[in-house]
Coordinates of C-alpha atoms in Angstrom, one line a residue:
Chain A
M1 CA 0.2 -10.2 -47.7
V2 CA -1.5 -13.2 -46.1
A3 CA 1.9 -14.6 -45.1
G4 CA 2.7 -11.3 -43.5
M5 CA -0.5 -11.3 -41.5
Y6 CA 0.1 -14.9 -40.4
A7 CA 3.6 -14.1 -39.3
R8 CA 2.3 -11.1 -37.2
V9 CA -0.3 -13.2 -35.5
A10 CA 2.3 -15.9 -34.8
V11 CA 4.5 -13.3 -33.2
W12 CA 1.6 -12.1 -31.0
W13 CA 0.7 -15.6 -30.1
T14 CA 4.3 -16.3 -29.0
I15 CA 4.5 -13.2 -26.9
L16 CA 1.1 -14.0 -25.3
R17 CA 2.1 -17.6 -24.5
I18 CA 5.5 -16.7 -23.0
A19 CA 3.9 -14.0 -20.8
L20 CA 1.2 -16.5 -19.7
E21 CA 3.7 -19.2 -18.7
E22 CA 5.8 -16.6 -16.8
R23 CA 2.8 -15.5 -14.8
L24 CA 1.6 -19.0 -13.8
V25 CA 4.8 -20.0 -12.0
Y26 CA 3.6 -19.0 -8.5
R27 CA 0.0 -20.2 -8.7
G28 CA -0.5 -21.1 -5.0
D29 CA 0.9 -17.9 -3.6
F30 CA -1.2 -16.0 -6.2
A31 CA -4.5 -17.7 -5.3
L32 CA -3.9 -17.1 -1.6
G33 CA -2.9 -13.5 -2.2
T34 CA -6.1 -13.0 -4.2
L35 CA -8.3 -14.3 -1.4
M36 CA -6.5 -12.2 1.1
R37 CA -7.1 -9.1 -1.0
F38 CA -10.8 -9.3 0.0
L39 CA -9.8 -8.8 3.7
P40 CA -9.7 -4.9 3.5
I41 CA -13.2 -5.0 2.2
V42 CA -14.3 -6.8 5.3
T43 CA -13.4 -3.9 7.5
Q44 CA -14.9 -1.5 5.0
L45 CA -18.2 -3.4 5.3
F46 CA -18.2 -3.3 9.0
L47 CA -17.6 0.5 8.8
W48 CA -20.5 1.0 6.4
W49 CA -22.8 -1.2 8.5
A50 CA -22.1 1.0 11.5
I51 CA -22.7 4.1 9.4
F52 CA -26.0 2.8 8.0
E53 CA -27.1 1.9 11.5
S54 CA -26.3 5.4 12.7
I55 CA -28.3 6.9 9.9
R56 CA -31.2 4.6 10.7
D57 CA -31.0 5.7 14.3
T58 CA -30.9 9.4 13.4
R59 CA -33.7 9.2 10.8
G60 CA -35.8 6.9 13.1
V61 CA -36.2 4.2 10.5
A62 CA -37.8 1.0 11.9
A63 CA -35.5 -2.1 12.2
G64 CA -36.8 -4.0 9.2
E65 CA -37.0 -1.1 6.8
P66 CA -34.1 -0.4 4.4
V67 CA -32.0 2.8 4.9
E68 CA -30.8 4.6 1.8
L69 CA -27.7 6.7 1.5
A70 CA -27.4 8.5 -1.9
G71 CA -29.5 5.8 -3.4
F72 CA -27.5 3.0 -1.9
R73 CA -28.8 0.5 0.6
Y74 CA -26.3 -1.5 2.7
T75 CA -26.7 -4.5 0.4
D76 CA -25.9 -2.3 -2.6
M77 CA -22.8 -1.0 -0.8
V78 CA -21.5 -4.6 -0.3
A79 CA -22.3 -5.4 -4.0
Y80 CA -20.6 -2.2 -5.0
Y81 CA -17.3 -2.9 -3.3
L82 CA -17.2 -6.4 -4.8
L83 CA -17.9 -5.1 -8.3
V84 CA -15.4 -2.4 -8.0
M85 CA -12.9 -5.0 -7.1
V86 CA -13.7 -6.8 -10.4
A87 CA -13.4 -3.5 -12.3
R88 CA -10.1 -2.7 -10.6
A89 CA -8.8 -6.1 -11.5
F90 CA -9.4 -5.1 -15.1
S91 CA -8.2 -1.5 -15.1
S92 CA -5.3 -1.4 -12.6
M93 CA -1.9 -1.7 -14.3
P94 CA 0.7 -2.0 -11.5
G95 CA 4.1 -0.9 -12.6
L96 CA 3.2 -0.1 -16.2
A97 CA 4.0 3.7 -16.2
S98 CA 7.0 3.4 -14.0
G99 CA 8.3 0.4 -16.1
I100 CA 8.1 2.4 -19.3
A101 CA 9.8 5.4 -17.8
L102 CA 12.5 3.1 -16.4
Q103 CA 13.1 1.5 -19.8
I104 CA 13.4 5.0 -21.4
R105 CA 15.8 6.1 -18.7
N106 CA 18.1 3.0 -18.8
G107 CA 18.0 2.8 -22.6
E108 CA 16.2 -0.6 -22.8
I109 CA 13.7 1.1 -25.0
K110 CA 16.2 0.8 -27.8
K111 CA 15.2 -2.8 -28.3
Y112 CA 11.7 -1.7 -29.6
L113 CA 13.4 0.7 -32.0
V114 CA 15.6 -1.8 -33.6
Q115 CA 13.4 -4.9 -33.5
P116 CA 10.2 -5.1 -35.6
V117 CA 8.1 -5.1 -32.4
D118 CA 5.9 -2.2 -31.5
L119 CA 6.3 -1.1 -27.9
L120 CA 2.7 -0.3 -27.1
G121 CA 1.5 -3.5 -28.8
F122 CA 4.0 -5.7 -27.1
L123 CA 3.3 -4.3 -23.6
L124 CA -0.5 -4.5 -24.3
L125 CA -0.2 -8.2 -25.1
N126 CA 1.9 -8.7 -22.0
R127 CA -0.9 -7.1 -19.9
V128 CA -3.5 -9.2 -21.7
A129 CA -1.5 -12.3 -20.8
H130 CA -1.1 -11.0 -17.2
K131 CA -4.8 -10.5 -16.8
L132 CA -5.7 -13.8 -18.4
A133 CA -3.3 -15.6 -16.1
Y134 CA -4.7 -13.6 -13.2
Y135 CA -8.3 -14.5 -13.9
S136 CA -7.6 -18.1 -14.6
V137 CA -6.3 -18.3 -11.0
A138 CA -8.4 -15.6 -9.4
L139 CA -11.6 -16.9 -10.8
G140 CA -11.8 -19.5 -8.0
P141 CA -11.5 -17.0 -5.1
F142 CA -13.7 -14.5 -6.9
A143 CA -16.4 -17.0 -7.5
L144 CA -16.3 -18.2 -3.9
V145 CA -16.7 -14.7 -2.5
F146 CA -19.4 -13.8 -4.9
F147 CA -21.3 -17.0 -4.1
L148 CA -21.0 -16.3 -0.4
C149 CA -22.3 -12.8 -0.9
R150 CA -25.0 -13.6 -3.4
D151 CA -27.8 -12.3 -1.2
Y152 CA -26.3 -8.8 -1.4
F153 CA -27.0 -8.6 -5.1
Q154 CA -30.6 -7.5 -5.0
T155 CA -30.8 -6.5 -8.7
G156 CA -31.7 -10.1 -9.4
W157 CA -30.7 -11.7 -12.7
L158 CA -29.6 -9.1 -15.2
D159 CA -31.0 -8.8 -18.7
A160 CA -28.8 -9.4 -21.6
G161 CA -28.5 -5.7 -22.4
T162 CA -27.1 -4.8 -19.0
I163 CA -24.7 -7.8 -19.1
A164 CA -23.4 -6.7 -22.5
A165 CA -23.0 -3.2 -21.3
F166 CA -21.2 -4.4 -18.2
I167 CA -18.8 -6.5 -20.2
A168 CA -18.2 -3.7 -22.7
S169 CA -17.4 -1.3 -19.9
L170 CA -15.1 -3.8 -18.3
V171 CA -13.1 -4.4 -21.5
M172 CA -12.9 -0.7 -22.1
S173 CA -11.8 0.0 -18.6
F174 CA -8.9 -2.4 -19.1
L175 CA -7.9 -0.7 -22.3
L176 CA -8.4 2.8 -20.9
G177 CA -6.3 1.9 -17.8
Y178 CA -3.6 0.6 -20.1
F179 CA -3.4 3.5 -22.5
L180 CA -3.8 6.1 -19.7
E181 CA -0.9 4.6 -17.7
A182 CA 1.2 4.1 -20.9
A183 CA 0.7 7.8 -21.7
I184 CA 2.0 8.7 -18.3
G185 CA 5.0 6.5 -18.7
L186 CA 5.8 7.9 -22.1
V187 CA 6.0 11.4 -20.7
G188 CA 9.3 9.9 -19.4
F189 CA 10.8 10.8 -22.8
W190 CA 10.7 14.4 -21.6
F191 CA 10.9 14.1 -17.8
L192 CA 12.9 10.8 -17.3
E193 CA 11.3 10.4 -13.9
V194 CA 7.5 10.2 -13.9
S195 CA 7.0 9.2 -10.2
S196 CA 5.6 12.6 -9.2
L197 CA 3.2 12.6 -12.1
L198 CA 2.2 9.1 -11.3
F199 CA 1.7 10.1 -7.7
V200 CA -0.7 12.9 -8.6
Y201 CA -2.6 10.4 -10.8
M202 CA -2.8 7.8 -8.0
L203 CA -3.9 10.5 -5.5
L204 CA -6.7 11.6 -7.8
S205 CA -7.9 8.2 -8.7
F206 CA -7.9 7.2 -5.0
F207 CA -10.7 9.7 -4.5
L208 CA -12.3 10.2 -7.9
S209 CA -12.3 6.8 -9.5
G210 CA -14.8 5.4 -7.0
H211 CA -12.7 2.6 -5.5
M212 CA -13.0 3.9 -2.0
F213 CA -16.7 4.8 -2.0
P214 CA -19.6 5.2 -4.5
L215 CA -19.1 8.5 -6.3
D216 CA -22.9 9.2 -5.7
L217 CA -21.8 10.3 -2.2
L218 CA -19.9 13.3 -3.5
G219 CA -21.5 16.7 -3.6
E220 CA -20.7 19.6 -5.8
P221 CA -18.2 20.7 -7.1
W222 CA -16.6 17.2 -6.9
R223 CA -19.5 15.6 -8.8
T224 CA -18.8 17.9 -11.8
L225 CA -15.1 17.2 -11.5
V226 CA -15.8 13.4 -11.6
E227 CA -17.9 13.9 -14.8
V228 CA -15.2 15.7 -16.7
L229 CA -12.4 13.3 -15.7
P230 CA -11.9 9.8 -17.2
L231 CA -11.1 8.3 -13.8
Q232 CA -14.7 7.1 -13.0
Y233 CA -14.5 4.7 -15.9
L234 CA -11.8 2.8 -14.2
A235 CA -13.8 1.6 -11.2
Y236 CA -17.1 3.3 -10.6
F237 CA -18.8 3.1 -14.0
P238 CA -18.7 -0.7 -14.5
A239 CA -20.0 -1.3 -11.0
A240 CA -22.8 1.3 -11.5
V241 CA -23.8 -0.4 -14.8
F242 CA -24.1 -3.7 -13.0
L243 CA -26.2 -2.2 -10.2
K244 CA -28.4 -0.5 -12.7
K245 CA -27.5 2.9 -11.4
V246 CA -27.0 4.0 -15.0
T247 CA -29.7 3.0 -17.4
G248 CA -31.3 4.0 -20.7
P249 CA -29.9 7.0 -22.5
A250 CA -27.4 7.7 -19.6
L251 CA -26.0 4.3 -20.1
V252 CA -25.5 4.8 -23.8
Q253 CA -24.0 8.2 -23.2
G254 CA -21.7 6.8 -20.5
L255 CA -20.4 4.0 -22.8
C256 CA -19.8 6.5 -25.6
L257 CA -17.9 8.8 -23.3
Q258 CA -15.8 5.9 -22.1
A259 CA -15.1 4.9 -25.7
A260 CA -14.2 8.5 -26.5
W261 CA -11.7 8.7 -23.6
L262 CA -10.3 5.4 -24.7
L263 CA -9.7 6.7 -28.3
F264 CA -8.2 9.9 -26.9
F265 CA -5.7 8.0 -24.8
I266 CA -4.9 5.6 -27.7
F267 CA -4.1 8.6 -29.9
L268 CA -2.3 10.5 -27.1
S269 CA 0.0 7.5 -26.3
R270 CA 0.7 6.9 -30.0
W271 CA 1.5 10.6 -30.5
L272 CA 3.7 10.7 -27.3
F273 CA 5.6 7.6 -28.5
H274 CA 6.1 9.0 -32.0
R275 CA 7.3 12.4 -30.7
G276 CA 9.3 10.8 -27.9
V277 CA 11.2 8.5 -30.2
R278 CA 12.3 11.4 -32.4
R279 CA 13.5 13.2 -29.3
Y280 CA 15.2 10.2 -27.8
S281 CA 18.9 9.6 -28.1
G282 CA 20.6 6.4 -27.1
F283 CA 24.3 6.0 -26.4
G284 CA 26.6 3.0 -25.9
G285 CA 25.9 -0.6 -26.7
Chain B
M1 CA 41.8 -7.7 30.4
R2 CA 40.6 -8.9 27.1
E3 CA 38.0 -11.0 28.8
Q4 CA 36.7 -7.9 30.5
S5 CA 36.4 -5.9 27.4
L6 CA 34.4 -8.6 25.7
N7 CA 32.0 -8.8 28.5
E8 CA 31.5 -5.1 28.6
Q9 CA 27.9 -4.3 27.6
P10 CA 27.5 -1.9 24.7
S11 CA 25.6 1.3 25.5
Y12 CA 22.3 0.7 23.7
V13 CA 21.2 4.3 23.9
Q14 CA 24.5 5.5 22.4
V15 CA 24.3 2.9 19.6
F16 CA 20.7 3.8 18.8
L17 CA 21.5 7.6 18.7
T18 CA 24.3 6.8 16.2
F19 CA 21.9 4.8 14.1
A20 CA 19.4 7.7 14.2
R21 CA 22.1 10.2 13.3
N22 CA 23.4 8.1 10.4
S23 CA 19.9 7.7 9.0
L24 CA 19.3 11.5 9.3
V25 CA 22.6 12.2 7.5
R26 CA 21.6 9.8 4.8
D27 CA 18.1 11.3 4.4
M28 CA 19.6 14.8 4.3
T29 CA 22.0 13.8 1.5
F30 CA 19.0 13.6 -0.8
R31 CA 17.0 16.5 0.6
A32 CA 14.6 17.0 -2.3
N33 CA 13.7 13.4 -2.2
F34 CA 13.1 13.7 1.6
V35 CA 10.8 16.7 1.1
I36 CA 8.9 14.8 -1.7
Q37 CA 8.5 11.8 0.6
C38 CA 7.1 14.0 3.4
I39 CA 4.7 15.7 1.0
S40 CA 3.5 12.4 -0.5
S41 CA 2.8 10.8 2.9
I42 CA 1.0 13.8 4.2
S43 CA -1.1 13.9 0.9
W44 CA -2.2 10.3 1.5
T45 CA -3.2 11.2 5.0
A46 CA -5.1 14.2 3.9
M47 CA -7.0 12.0 1.4
N48 CA -7.9 9.7 4.2
V49 CA -9.1 12.5 6.4
G50 CA -11.1 13.8 3.3
L51 CA -12.8 10.4 3.1
Y52 CA -14.0 10.7 6.7
V53 CA -15.1 14.3 6.1
L54 CA -17.2 13.0 3.3
I55 CA -18.6 10.2 5.4
F56 CA -19.5 12.6 8.3
S57 CA -21.3 14.8 5.8
H58 CA -23.8 11.9 5.5
T59 CA -23.9 10.6 9.1
Q60 CA -23.6 12.0 12.6
Q61 CA -21.8 9.0 14.1
I62 CA -20.1 5.8 13.3
G63 CA -22.3 3.3 14.9
P64 CA -25.4 4.4 16.9
G65 CA -24.8 5.2 20.5
T66 CA -21.0 4.6 20.3
G67 CA -20.1 8.3 20.7
W68 CA -17.8 8.3 17.7
A69 CA -19.1 11.5 16.2
K70 CA -17.0 13.6 13.8
H71 CA -14.5 15.2 16.2
E72 CA -14.2 12.2 18.5
F73 CA -13.5 10.1 15.5
F74 CA -10.9 12.5 14.3
V75 CA -9.1 12.1 17.6
F76 CA -9.2 8.4 16.8
L77 CA -7.9 8.9 13.3
G78 CA -5.1 11.2 14.6
T79 CA -4.1 8.4 17.1
T80 CA -4.0 5.9 14.2
M81 CA -1.7 8.3 12.4
L82 CA 0.6 8.7 15.4
V83 CA 0.9 4.9 16.0
N84 CA 1.4 4.2 12.3
S85 CA 4.0 6.9 11.8
L86 CA 6.0 5.8 14.8
V87 CA 6.0 2.2 13.5
Q88 CA 6.9 3.3 10.0
T89 CA 9.7 5.6 11.2
F90 CA 11.5 3.1 13.5
F91 CA 10.5 -0.4 12.6
M92 CA 9.1 -0.7 9.0
P93 CA 12.3 -0.1 7.1
N94 CA 14.2 -2.5 9.3
A95 CA 11.6 -5.3 9.0
E96 CA 11.8 -4.9 5.2
E97 CA 15.5 -5.1 5.3
F98 CA 15.5 -8.2 7.6
S99 CA 14.0 -10.5 5.0
E100 CA 16.6 -9.3 2.6
L101 CA 19.3 -10.1 5.1
I102 CA 18.0 -13.6 5.4
R103 CA 17.7 -14.1 1.7
T104 CA 21.2 -12.8 0.9
G105 CA 22.9 -14.3 4.0
G106 CA 23.7 -10.8 5.3
L107 CA 22.3 -11.8 8.7
D108 CA 25.7 -13.5 9.4
F109 CA 27.2 -10.0 10.0
A110 CA 24.4 -9.0 12.3
L111 CA 24.8 -12.2 14.3
L112 CA 28.5 -11.6 14.7
K113 CA 28.2 -8.1 16.2
P114 CA 28.6 -7.9 20.0
I115 CA 25.1 -6.6 20.6
D116 CA 21.7 -8.0 20.9
T117 CA 20.6 -9.2 17.5
Q118 CA 17.0 -8.2 17.9
F119 CA 18.0 -4.7 18.9
L120 CA 20.4 -4.4 15.9
I121 CA 18.0 -5.6 13.2
S122 CA 15.0 -3.7 14.7
L123 CA 16.5 -0.3 15.0
Q124 CA 19.3 0.0 12.5
R125 CA 17.5 2.4 10.2
V126 CA 15.2 5.3 11.0
D127 CA 13.0 6.6 8.3
W128 CA 12.8 10.2 9.3
S129 CA 10.4 11.3 6.6
S130 CA 7.6 9.1 8.1
L131 CA 7.6 11.4 11.1
S132 CA 5.8 14.0 9.0
N133 CA 2.6 12.0 9.6
L134 CA 3.3 12.2 13.3
L135 CA 3.0 16.0 13.0
A136 CA -0.1 15.7 11.0
G137 CA -1.6 13.4 13.6
V138 CA -0.7 15.7 16.4
A139 CA -2.3 18.6 14.5
L140 CA -5.5 16.7 13.9
I141 CA -5.8 15.6 17.5
A142 CA -5.1 19.1 18.8
Y143 CA -7.6 20.6 16.4
S144 CA -10.3 18.1 17.3
L145 CA -9.7 18.3 21.1
A146 CA -9.9 22.0 21.0
H147 CA -13.2 21.8 19.2
L148 CA -14.5 19.1 21.7
M149 CA -13.4 21.0 24.7
T150 CA -14.8 24.4 23.7
R151 CA -18.2 23.3 22.2
S152 CA -21.2 24.8 23.9
V153 CA -23.1 21.5 24.4
N154 CA -21.4 18.9 26.6
P155 CA -17.8 20.1 26.4
L156 CA -15.2 17.4 26.9
P157 CA -13.3 17.6 30.2
L158 CA -9.6 16.7 30.1
S159 CA -8.0 15.6 33.3
P160 CA -4.2 16.2 33.9
W161 CA -3.8 12.4 33.7
S162 CA -5.3 12.1 30.2
L163 CA -2.2 13.2 28.3
P164 CA 0.4 11.0 30.1
L165 CA -2.0 8.0 29.9
F166 CA -2.6 8.7 26.2
L167 CA 1.2 8.8 25.5
L168 CA 1.7 5.6 27.5
Y169 CA -1.0 3.7 25.6
V170 CA 0.3 5.1 22.2
L171 CA 3.6 3.6 23.1
C172 CA 1.9 0.3 24.1
G173 CA 0.2 0.3 20.7
V174 CA 3.5 0.8 18.9
A175 CA 5.0 -2.0 20.9
I176 CA 2.2 -4.4 20.0
M177 CA 2.5 -3.5 16.3
Y178 CA 6.2 -3.9 16.5
S179 CA 5.9 -7.4 18.1
L180 CA 3.5 -8.4 15.4
M181 CA 5.8 -7.2 12.7
L182 CA 8.9 -8.8 14.3
S183 CA 7.1 -12.2 14.6
L184 CA 6.0 -12.1 11.0
A185 CA 9.5 -11.1 9.8
A186 CA 11.0 -13.9 11.9
T187 CA 8.9 -16.4 10.1
S188 CA 10.6 -15.5 6.9
I189 CA 13.6 -17.4 8.3
W190 CA 11.5 -20.6 8.1
L191 CA 9.8 -19.7 4.9
G192 CA 12.5 -18.0 2.9
R193 CA 10.1 -15.7 1.3
N194 CA 7.5 -13.5 2.9
Q195 CA 5.9 -11.2 0.4
T196 CA 2.5 -12.5 1.3
L197 CA 3.3 -12.1 5.0
Y198 CA 3.7 -8.4 4.6
N199 CA 0.4 -8.1 3.0
F200 CA -0.9 -10.2 5.8
W201 CA 0.5 -7.7 8.3
F202 CA -1.2 -4.9 6.4
Y203 CA -4.5 -6.7 6.3
I204 CA -4.5 -7.6 10.0
T205 CA -3.5 -4.1 11.2
N206 CA -6.3 -2.8 8.9
F207 CA -8.7 -4.0 11.6
A208 CA -7.0 -1.7 14.1
R209 CA -8.0 1.4 12.2
Y210 CA -11.6 1.5 13.2
P211 CA -13.4 1.8 16.6
M212 CA -13.9 -1.7 18.0
E213 CA -17.7 -1.1 18.4
I214 CA -18.2 -1.5 14.6
Y215 CA -17.3 -5.2 14.8
G216 CA -20.3 -5.9 17.1
D217 CA -20.5 -6.5 20.8
W218 CA -18.0 -8.2 23.1
L219 CA -19.0 -11.7 22.0
S220 CA -18.5 -11.3 18.3
P221 CA -15.8 -13.7 17.1
L222 CA -13.9 -11.0 15.2
R223 CA -13.7 -8.9 18.3
I224 CA -12.5 -11.8 20.5
L225 CA -10.0 -12.8 17.9
F226 CA -8.5 -9.3 17.5
T227 CA -8.6 -8.5 21.2
F228 CA -7.4 -11.6 22.9
I229 CA -5.5 -13.6 20.3
V230 CA -3.9 -10.9 18.1
P231 CA -4.6 -7.8 20.2
V232 CA -4.6 -5.2 17.4
L233 CA -7.9 -3.8 18.5
V234 CA -6.4 -2.3 21.7
V235 CA -3.6 -0.5 19.7
V236 CA -5.5 2.6 18.7
N237 CA -8.8 2.1 20.6
V238 CA -7.4 2.3 24.1
P239 CA -5.4 5.6 23.7
A240 CA -8.1 7.2 21.6
R241 CA -10.7 6.5 24.2
V242 CA -8.5 7.9 27.0
L243 CA -8.6 11.2 25.2
A244 CA -11.9 11.3 23.4
Q245 CA -14.4 9.4 25.4
P246 CA -13.8 9.7 29.1
L247 CA -17.2 11.2 29.7
Y248 CA -19.6 8.4 29.5
P249 CA -19.0 5.7 32.2
E250 CA -20.7 3.0 30.2
R251 CA -18.6 3.6 27.1
S252 CA -15.5 5.0 28.6
L253 CA -12.3 3.1 28.9
D254 CA -13.3 0.1 31.0
W255 CA -10.7 -0.4 33.7
W256 CA -10.1 -4.0 32.8
L257 CA -9.5 -3.0 29.2
A258 CA -6.8 -0.5 30.3
V259 CA -5.2 -3.2 32.4
F260 CA -5.5 -5.7 29.6
A261 CA -3.8 -3.4 27.2
L262 CA -0.7 -3.3 29.4
V263 CA -0.8 -7.1 29.9
A264 CA -1.2 -7.6 26.2
T265 CA 1.7 -5.3 25.4
I266 CA 4.1 -7.2 27.7
G267 CA 2.8 -10.5 26.4
C268 CA 3.3 -9.5 22.8
L269 CA 6.8 -8.3 23.4
L270 CA 7.8 -11.5 25.2
A271 CA 6.1 -13.7 22.6
S272 CA 7.7 -11.9 19.7
R273 CA 11.1 -12.2 21.4
Y274 CA 10.6 -15.9 21.9
I275 CA 9.5 -16.4 18.3
F276 CA 12.5 -14.4 17.1
Q277 CA 15.0 -16.4 19.1
R278 CA 13.5 -19.7 18.0
A279 CA 13.6 -18.5 14.4
L280 CA 17.3 -17.5 14.7
R281 CA 18.2 -21.0 15.7
A282 CA 16.7 -22.2 12.4
Y283 CA 18.8 -19.8 10.4
R284 CA 21.2 -21.4 7.9
S285 CA 23.4 -18.9 6.1
A286 CA 22.8 -18.4 2.5
S287 CA 26.1 -19.0 0.9
S288 CA 29.0 -21.3 1.7

């Protein structure tokens, strides 16, 4: 029993280490790429600056006074975009769904059926390693940009509760992103090609996850749609927690809902895998 | 006799039409895929328009006193779509292939052909499905212009010169984008790998997607950098102003900016040609 546990942990550790080393091969390119990924935000910030100045002009707010748009000042907007970038770095899973579908299509999935390795567990460890490697390199650029933009964070030092909630929401956003995309990929057992499904998902999350703009800007009926979909937990929610847009009972409720969505997608992907494998037939060697 | 046939210039127009036809045949072979690609690029564009509809539900203008109100900005957005779709249709697939040619050594074959190498590698493939965004852009511009010209307060006058000038400057914009892309693609001969460079292209051209006023006044360093050194700011701004903002003398297309756009276009084309030729000299084939 203990030996069995030990062997399993050893397997996980090996998978994690190999994936880590694989990811750290192109460090320099990686760090530069991370820094450049902040560039689109620069243009977004210029755009929002112009918008806030227009609103100031229309409303006749004096030069020194802050202008608010749906509860966001310009400084909040800058902080929001940076925080969403952090959240997306946790929750985005490039190539996961299409990779799973490809493995189903070309039969590579067989290796998980004959080897004592679980597909979802193996890929999850791979992603954990990817993210660890990503952060070990990206921490530098991220820290630099956050330091340069420190004046935009007007919430001041956060209390321990908010920090804990922020970290919890980030970890859950990573897991939610993983199991959500894995579930989309596993639909490949039935459809073989999931790119159209993935496309709908990406289109929706472009608008409704909050990575293009704070979701507070949306009016009805979009606002309700956002509330019933899990997408906001991938980008908007962690940032909103950090900026103290969600506090008290709403925060607890939000975290619970996020956890519920996470459980739902864990079970969904397990179930899809279970059903899919029974349906799957592999040929050739 | 033989000498003469070798010196004979190929008909570039004929060759290009053949390329275009072949690409169309190829696209039409996978018709369902073609339709899906059209739908997907139009959906992304619609999302982008949706974003600005949302923004204009909260503000009247982008930048106080710039004149970029909702429908003026939609003309701007439509112009962005036009330029981008033309670049994506004619040049993007080729630039992507170019770095592959260098990595695999396939450029040898392009160099051997009795035709200008830059022409060959720039126009070999045409991605017809990207033209769907051209239609979307035209529709958006037409809709917004109709609204601007028929509104009761301050209707927009359109002179007979506006349209030809607009088309001229759209082509200039495409030429500038093409030059930038070609220069970046050419550097992959020196570097061998250019994944980051394509991201770089995307990030730089990102600056072209907004009215230049949002970057501050004429003396702001960003505006100087992206007007005079890498002139991406004239790509969309100049044609969009020709159509949407001819009314206000102080904001309208300054004459020197119009002239500068032409000079910048020619300069970019020449510079990219020079960079491309220099890079070709450094090319070493991939295999023995």
